[in-house]
PDB file of C-alpha atoms in Angstrom:
ATOM      1  CA  UNK A  10      53.307 -61.774   8.829  1.00 48.00           C
ATOM      2  CA  UNK A  11      54.088 -58.509  10.503  1.00 49.00           C
ATOM      3  CA  UNK A  12      57.044 -56.653   8.976  1.00 50.00           C
ATOM      4  CA  UNK A  13      58.474 -53.490  10.433  1.00 48.00           C
ATOM      5  CA  UNK A  14      61.020 -51.114   9.006  1.00 46.00           C
ATOM      6  CA  UNK A  15      64.208 -51.075  11.053  1.00 46.00           C
ATOM      7  CA  UNK A  16      64.627 -47.359  10.297  1.00 47.00           C
ATOM      8  CA  UNK A  17      62.022 -44.835  11.363  1.00 45.00           C
ATOM      9  CA  UNK A  18      61.040 -42.294   8.667  1.00 45.00           C
ATOM     10  CA  UNK A  19      61.727 -38.613   9.287  1.00 44.00           C
ATOM     11  CA  UNK A  20      58.898 -36.744  10.902  1.00 45.00           C
ATOM     12  CA  UNK A  21      57.275 -34.208   8.644  1.00 46.00           C
ATOM     13  CA  UNK A  22      56.666 -30.616   9.633  1.00 48.00           C
ATOM     14  CA  UNK A  23      53.122 -29.970  10.853  1.00 54.00           C
ATOM     15  CA  UNK A  24      50.623 -29.112   8.164  1.00 58.00           C
ATOM     16  CA  UNK A  25      49.475 -25.533   7.867  1.00 57.00           C
ATOM     17  CA  UNK A  26      45.863 -24.782   8.705  1.00 65.00           C
ATOM     18  CA  UNK A  27      43.491 -24.671   5.789  1.00 78.00           C
ATOM     19  CA  UNK A  28      43.315 -21.316   3.973  1.00 77.00           C
ATOM     20  CA  UNK A  29      39.768 -20.514   5.133  1.00 86.00           C
ATOM     21  CA  UNK A  30      40.595 -21.224   8.788  1.00 85.00           C
ATOM     22  CA  UNK A  31      43.778 -19.144   8.511  1.00 84.00           C
ATOM     23  CA  UNK A  32      41.911 -16.299   6.850  1.00 88.00           C
ATOM     24  CA  UNK A  33      39.243 -16.270   9.590  1.00 89.00           C
ATOM     25  CA  UNK A  34      41.964 -16.117  12.261  1.00 88.00           C
ATOM     26  CA  UNK A  35      43.796 -13.441  10.255  1.00 88.00           C
ATOM     27  CA  UNK A  36      40.644 -11.319  10.130  1.00 87.00           C
ATOM     28  CA  UNK A  37      39.961 -11.785  13.837  1.00 90.00           C
ATOM     29  CA  UNK A  38      43.488 -11.027  15.049  1.00 88.00           C
ATOM     30  CA  UNK A  39      44.658  -8.650  12.325  1.00 85.00           C
ATOM     31  CA  UNK A  40      41.279  -6.994  11.954  1.00 82.00           C
ATOM     32  CA  UNK A  41      40.870  -6.593  15.700  1.00 89.00           C
ATOM     33  CA  UNK A  42      44.264  -4.977  16.049  1.00 90.00           C
ATOM     34  CA  UNK A  43      43.550  -2.943  12.898  1.00 81.00           C
ATOM     35  CA  UNK A  44      40.300  -1.552  14.307  1.00 86.00           C
ATOM     36  CA  UNK A  45      42.024  -0.620  17.553  1.00 91.00           C
ATOM     37  CA  UNK A  46      44.836   0.955  15.526  1.00 89.00           C
ATOM     38  CA  UNK A  47      42.371   2.935  13.451  1.00 85.00           C
ATOM     39  CA  UNK A  48      41.001   4.426  16.645  1.00 92.00           C
ATOM     40  CA  UNK A  49      44.475   5.149  18.003  1.00 93.00           C
ATOM     41  CA  UNK A  50      45.822   6.920  14.880  1.00 92.00           C
ATOM     42  CA  UNK A  51      43.417   9.907  14.934  1.00 91.00           C
ATOM     43  CA  UNK A  52      43.816  10.257  18.702  1.00 94.00           C
ATOM     44  CA  UNK A  53      47.593  10.303  18.401  1.00 94.00           C
ATOM     45  CA  UNK A  54      47.307  12.592  15.359  1.00 93.00           C
ATOM     46  CA  UNK A  55      45.910  15.323  17.605  1.00 93.00           C
ATOM     47  CA  UNK A  56      49.411  15.687  19.090  1.00 95.00           C
ATOM     48  CA  UNK A  57      51.546  15.129  15.962  1.00 95.00           C
ATOM     49  CA  UNK A  58      51.270  14.937  12.159  1.00 94.00           C
ATOM     50  CA  UNK A  59      48.940  12.207  10.913  1.00 90.00           C
ATOM     51  CA  UNK A  60      51.696  10.392   8.947  1.00 88.00           C
ATOM     52  CA  UNK A  61      53.900  10.147  12.052  1.00 93.00           C
ATOM     53  CA  UNK A  62      51.001   8.894  14.182  1.00 93.00           C
ATOM     54  CA  UNK A  63      50.158   6.311  11.509  1.00 85.00           C
ATOM     55  CA  UNK A  64      53.799   5.171  11.381  1.00 85.00           C
ATOM     56  CA  UNK A  65      54.049   4.725  15.161  1.00 92.00           C
ATOM     57  CA  UNK A  66      50.788   2.797  15.373  1.00 90.00           C
ATOM     58  CA  UNK A  67      51.740   0.714  12.316  1.00 81.00           C
ATOM     59  CA  UNK A  68      55.043  -0.367  13.916  1.00 86.00           C
ATOM     60  CA  UNK A  69      53.393  -1.301  17.219  1.00 89.00           C
ATOM     61  CA  UNK A  70      50.492  -3.127  15.592  1.00 87.00           C
ATOM     62  CA  UNK A  71      52.823  -4.970  13.180  1.00 84.00           C
ATOM     63  CA  UNK A  72      54.905  -6.352  16.040  1.00 87.00           C
ATOM     64  CA  UNK A  73      51.782  -7.487  17.864  1.00 89.00           C
ATOM     65  CA  UNK A  74      50.128  -8.960  14.773  1.00 85.00           C
ATOM     66  CA  UNK A  75      53.257 -10.845  13.679  1.00 86.00           C
ATOM     67  CA  UNK A  76      53.356 -12.593  17.048  1.00 86.00           C
ATOM     68  CA  UNK A  77      49.628 -13.387  16.915  1.00 85.00           C
ATOM     69  CA  UNK A  78      49.867 -14.662  13.334  1.00 83.00           C
ATOM     70  CA  UNK A  79      52.906 -16.848  14.073  1.00 81.00           C
ATOM     71  CA  UNK A  80      51.318 -18.450  17.115  1.00 80.00           C
ATOM     72  CA  UNK A  81      47.673 -18.701  16.113  1.00 80.00           C
ATOM     73  CA  UNK A  82      46.784 -17.675  12.543  1.00 81.00           C
ATOM     74  CA  UNK A  83      49.343 -19.866  10.786  1.00 78.00           C
ATOM     75  CA  UNK A  84      49.709 -22.315  13.718  1.00 72.00           C
ATOM     76  CA  UNK A  85      53.477 -22.221  14.055  1.00 70.00           C
ATOM     77  CA  UNK A  86      53.117 -22.862  17.782  1.00 71.00           C
ATOM     78  CA  UNK A  87      56.106 -20.648  18.539  1.00 72.00           C
ATOM     79  CA  UNK A  88      57.122 -17.023  18.589  1.00 77.00           C
ATOM     80  CA  UNK A  89      57.956 -15.313  15.334  1.00 79.00           C
ATOM     81  CA  UNK A  90      61.657 -15.132  14.559  1.00 80.00           C
ATOM     82  CA  UNK A  91      63.606 -12.201  13.197  1.00 82.00           C
ATOM     83  CA  UNK A  92      63.091 -13.357   9.606  1.00 82.00           C
ATOM     84  CA  UNK A  93      59.309 -13.422  10.046  1.00 84.00           C
ATOM     85  CA  UNK A  94      59.318 -10.026  11.758  1.00 85.00           C
ATOM     86  CA  UNK A  95      61.370  -8.420   8.979  1.00 86.00           C
ATOM     87  CA  UNK A  96      59.305  -9.972   6.195  1.00 85.00           C
ATOM     88  CA  UNK A  97      56.080  -9.065   7.946  1.00 84.00           C
ATOM     89  CA  UNK A  98      57.395  -5.537   8.384  1.00 85.00           C
ATOM     90  CA  UNK A  99      57.935  -5.372   4.630  1.00 88.00           C
ATOM     91  CA  UNK A 100      54.324  -6.280   3.942  1.00 85.00           C
ATOM     92  CA  UNK A 101      53.195  -3.852   6.651  1.00 81.00           C
ATOM     93  CA  UNK A 102      55.254  -1.098   5.011  1.00 86.00           C
ATOM     94  CA  UNK A 103      53.331  -1.637   1.802  1.00 86.00           C
ATOM     95  CA  UNK A 104      50.079  -1.493   3.788  1.00 81.00           C
ATOM     96  CA  UNK A 105      51.266   1.713   5.485  1.00 80.00           C
ATOM     97  CA  UNK A 106      51.982   3.293   2.101  1.00 89.00           C
ATOM     98  CA  UNK A 107      48.532   2.262   0.835  1.00 88.00           C
ATOM     99  CA  UNK A 108      46.663   3.663   3.845  1.00 85.00           C
ATOM    100  CA  UNK A 109      48.824   6.801   3.933  1.00 88.00           C
ATOM    101  CA  UNK A 110      48.279   7.439   0.214  1.00 92.00           C
ATOM    102  CA  UNK A 111      44.517   6.923   0.551  1.00 92.00           C
ATOM    103  CA  UNK A 112      44.229   9.433   3.407  1.00 91.00           C
ATOM    104  CA  UNK A 113      46.580  11.847   1.625  1.00 93.00           C
ATOM    105  CA  UNK A 114      44.370  11.778  -1.479  1.00 94.00           C
ATOM    106  CA  UNK A 115      41.300  12.287   0.723  1.00 94.00           C
ATOM    107  CA  UNK A 116      42.917  15.378   2.238  1.00 93.00           C
ATOM    108  CA  UNK A 117      43.730  16.669  -1.258  1.00 95.00           C
ATOM    109  CA  UNK A 118      40.105  16.230  -2.315  1.00 94.00           C
ATOM    110  CA  UNK A 119      38.609  17.551   0.951  1.00 92.00           C
ATOM    111  CA  UNK A 120      40.701  19.975   2.940  1.00 89.00           C
ATOM    112  CA  UNK A 121      38.988  19.081   6.217  1.00 90.00           C
ATOM    113  CA  UNK A 122      37.192  15.705   5.953  1.00 91.00           C
ATOM    114  CA  UNK A 123      34.919  14.476   8.726  1.00 92.00           C
ATOM    115  CA  UNK A 124      36.438  11.956  11.131  1.00 90.00           C
ATOM    116  CA  UNK A 125      33.868   9.343  10.028  1.00 93.00           C
ATOM    117  CA  UNK A 126      34.836   9.812   6.358  1.00 93.00           C
ATOM    118  CA  UNK A 127      38.506   9.495   7.234  1.00 91.00           C
ATOM    119  CA  UNK A 128      37.805   6.361   9.277  1.00 88.00           C
ATOM    120  CA  UNK A 129      35.778   4.714   6.493  1.00 93.00           C
ATOM    121  CA  UNK A 130      38.496   5.423   3.951  1.00 93.00           C
ATOM    122  CA  UNK A 131      41.274   4.282   6.299  1.00 86.00           C
ATOM    123  CA  UNK A 132      39.484   1.031   7.163  1.00 84.00           C
ATOM    124  CA  UNK A 133      38.694   0.346   3.496  1.00 91.00           C
ATOM    125  CA  UNK A 134      42.330   0.855   2.497  1.00 91.00           C
ATOM    126  CA  UNK A 135      43.427  -1.272   5.465  1.00 81.00           C
ATOM    127  CA  UNK A 136      41.040  -4.049   4.435  1.00 83.00           C
ATOM    128  CA  UNK A 137      42.379  -4.157   0.881  1.00 89.00           C
ATOM    129  CA  UNK A 138      45.962  -4.039   2.127  1.00 86.00           C
ATOM    130  CA  UNK A 139      45.094  -6.783   4.624  1.00 83.00           C
ATOM    131  CA  UNK A 140      44.027  -9.176   1.882  1.00 88.00           C
ATOM    132  CA  UNK A 141      47.388  -8.636   0.203  1.00 87.00           C
ATOM    133  CA  UNK A 142      49.227  -9.102   3.509  1.00 84.00           C
ATOM    134  CA  UNK A 143      47.373 -12.349   4.234  1.00 87.00           C
ATOM    135  CA  UNK A 144      48.450 -13.748   0.892  1.00 88.00           C
ATOM    136  CA  UNK A 145      52.090 -12.740   1.400  1.00 85.00           C
ATOM    137  CA  UNK A 146      52.202 -14.018   4.980  1.00 85.00           C
ATOM    138  CA  UNK A 147      50.564 -17.355   4.152  1.00 84.00           C
ATOM    139  CA  UNK A 148      52.406 -18.109   0.930  1.00 85.00           C
ATOM    140  CA  UNK A 149      55.820 -16.638   1.705  1.00 80.00           C
ATOM    141  CA  UNK A 150      56.560 -15.530   5.271  1.00 81.00           C
ATOM    142  CA  UNK A 151      55.096 -18.335   7.378  1.00 80.00           C
ATOM    143  CA  UNK A 152      55.344 -21.078   4.745  1.00 76.00           C
ATOM    144  CA  UNK A 153      59.095 -20.651   4.170  1.00 55.00           C
ATOM    145  CA  UNK A 154      60.347 -23.569   6.252  1.00 53.00           C
ATOM    146  CA  UNK A 155      57.747 -26.026   4.932  1.00 48.00           C
ATOM    147  CA  UNK A 156      58.629 -25.045   1.371  1.00 43.00           C
ATOM    148  CA  UNK A 157      62.360 -25.423   1.951  1.00 46.00           C
ATOM    149  CA  UNK A 158      61.872 -28.837   3.611  1.00 45.00           C
ATOM    150  CA  UNK A 159      59.735 -30.100   0.744  1.00 48.00           C
ATOM    151  CA  UNK A 160      62.187 -28.696  -1.803  1.00 49.00           C
ATOM    152  CA  UNK A 161      65.208 -30.326  -0.127  1.00 47.00           C
ATOM    153  CA  UNK A 162      63.425 -33.691   0.044  1.00 47.00           C
ATOM    154  CA  UNK A 163      62.575 -33.444  -3.648  1.00 49.00           C
ATOM    155  CA  UNK A 164      66.188 -32.607  -4.542  1.00 52.00           C
ATOM    156  CA  UNK A 165      67.468 -35.677  -2.700  1.00 51.00           C
ATOM    157  CA  UNK A 166      64.822 -37.907  -4.269  1.00 54.00           C
ATOM    158  CA  UNK A 167      63.339 -38.839  -0.917  1.00 50.00           C
ATOM    159  CA  UNK A 168      59.892 -38.546   0.483  1.00 49.00           C
ATOM    160  CA  UNK A 169      58.176 -39.315   3.768  1.00 48.00           C
ATOM    161  CA  UNK A 170      55.974 -42.212   2.764  1.00 48.00           C
ATOM    162  CA  UNK A 171      54.757 -44.913   5.110  1.00 47.00           C
ATOM    163  CA  UNK A 172      54.115 -48.209   3.373  1.00 45.00           C
ATOM    164  CA  UNK A 173      51.479 -50.626   4.620  1.00 48.00           C
ATOM    165  CA  UNK A 174      52.659 -53.616   6.639  1.00 49.00           C
ATOM    166  CA  UNK A 175      53.889 -56.462   4.460  1.00 49.00           C
ATOM    167  CA  UNK A 176      54.578 -54.252   1.421  1.00 47.00           C
ATOM    168  CA  UNK A 177      57.807 -55.013  -0.407  1.00 50.00           C
ATOM    169  CA  UNK A 178      60.128 -52.223  -1.480  1.00 48.00           C
ATOM    170  CA  UNK A 179      61.350 -51.993  -5.050  1.00 48.00           C
ATOM    171  CA  UNK A 180      65.080 -52.595  -5.583  1.00 48.00           C
ATOM    172  CA  UNK A 181      65.142 -49.259  -7.402  1.00 48.00           C
ATOM    173  CA  UNK A 182      63.868 -47.196  -4.454  1.00 49.00           C
ATOM    174  CA  UNK A 183      66.178 -44.338  -3.482  1.00 50.00           C
ATOM    175  CA  UNK A 184      66.621 -43.931   0.279  1.00 48.00           C
ATOM    176  CA  UNK A 185      68.058 -40.903   2.061  1.00 50.00           C
ATOM    177  CA  UNK A 186      71.149 -42.724   3.379  1.00 49.00           C
ATOM    178  CA  UNK A 187      71.748 -44.611   0.126  1.00 50.00           C
ATOM    179  CA  UNK A 188      70.726 -48.061   1.410  1.00 51.00           C
ATOM    180  CA  UNK A 189      67.478 -49.903   1.826  1.00 52.00           C
ATOM    181  CA  UNK A 190      66.098 -50.366   5.331  1.00 52.00           C
ATOM    182  CA  UNK A 191      66.200 -53.850   6.814  1.00 53.00           C
ATOM    183  CA  UNK A 192      62.895 -55.549   7.446  1.00 49.00           C
ATOM    184  CA  UNK A 193      62.383 -57.167  10.836  1.00 51.00           C
ATOM    185  CA  UNK A 194      60.079 -60.113  11.318  1.00 49.00           C
TER     186      UNK A 194
END
């Protein structure tokens, strides 16, 4: 006997990519833009103070990376919205402070460090800040809608569960609209 539910269950939001796959994409996109940024900062710093050059490059690279992460790293399949841009900017601000502080301390220790030394320190600080950014972006920024959807389903006592054909529903099952679905033969 083939029984079908008269009501179709809600479609769930697409699952996020696995953490390892996301991290590899994050490193490729974020790291690639980061390496290009690390080359652009000292070049721009020849015409203005290093902190200003770092800020300009950080803003430009954050906008680019947020779009890349929304579309590819965390597989949203769409452009990043304002909320994602602002939250990503917050994590990038923390990364900016970390890289700026690291280079500032280097300049306190060595009045005129070699470009290679500055680059190694900048990339190291960027790498550490990047690990923190990945965690924030994955857990908070780009997981926000999935978390809210799951939370609202839990509050209403509903879940997206497909039952095998021929399975009977308990009389005590709570459905989203308050009634049980009708079975069709």
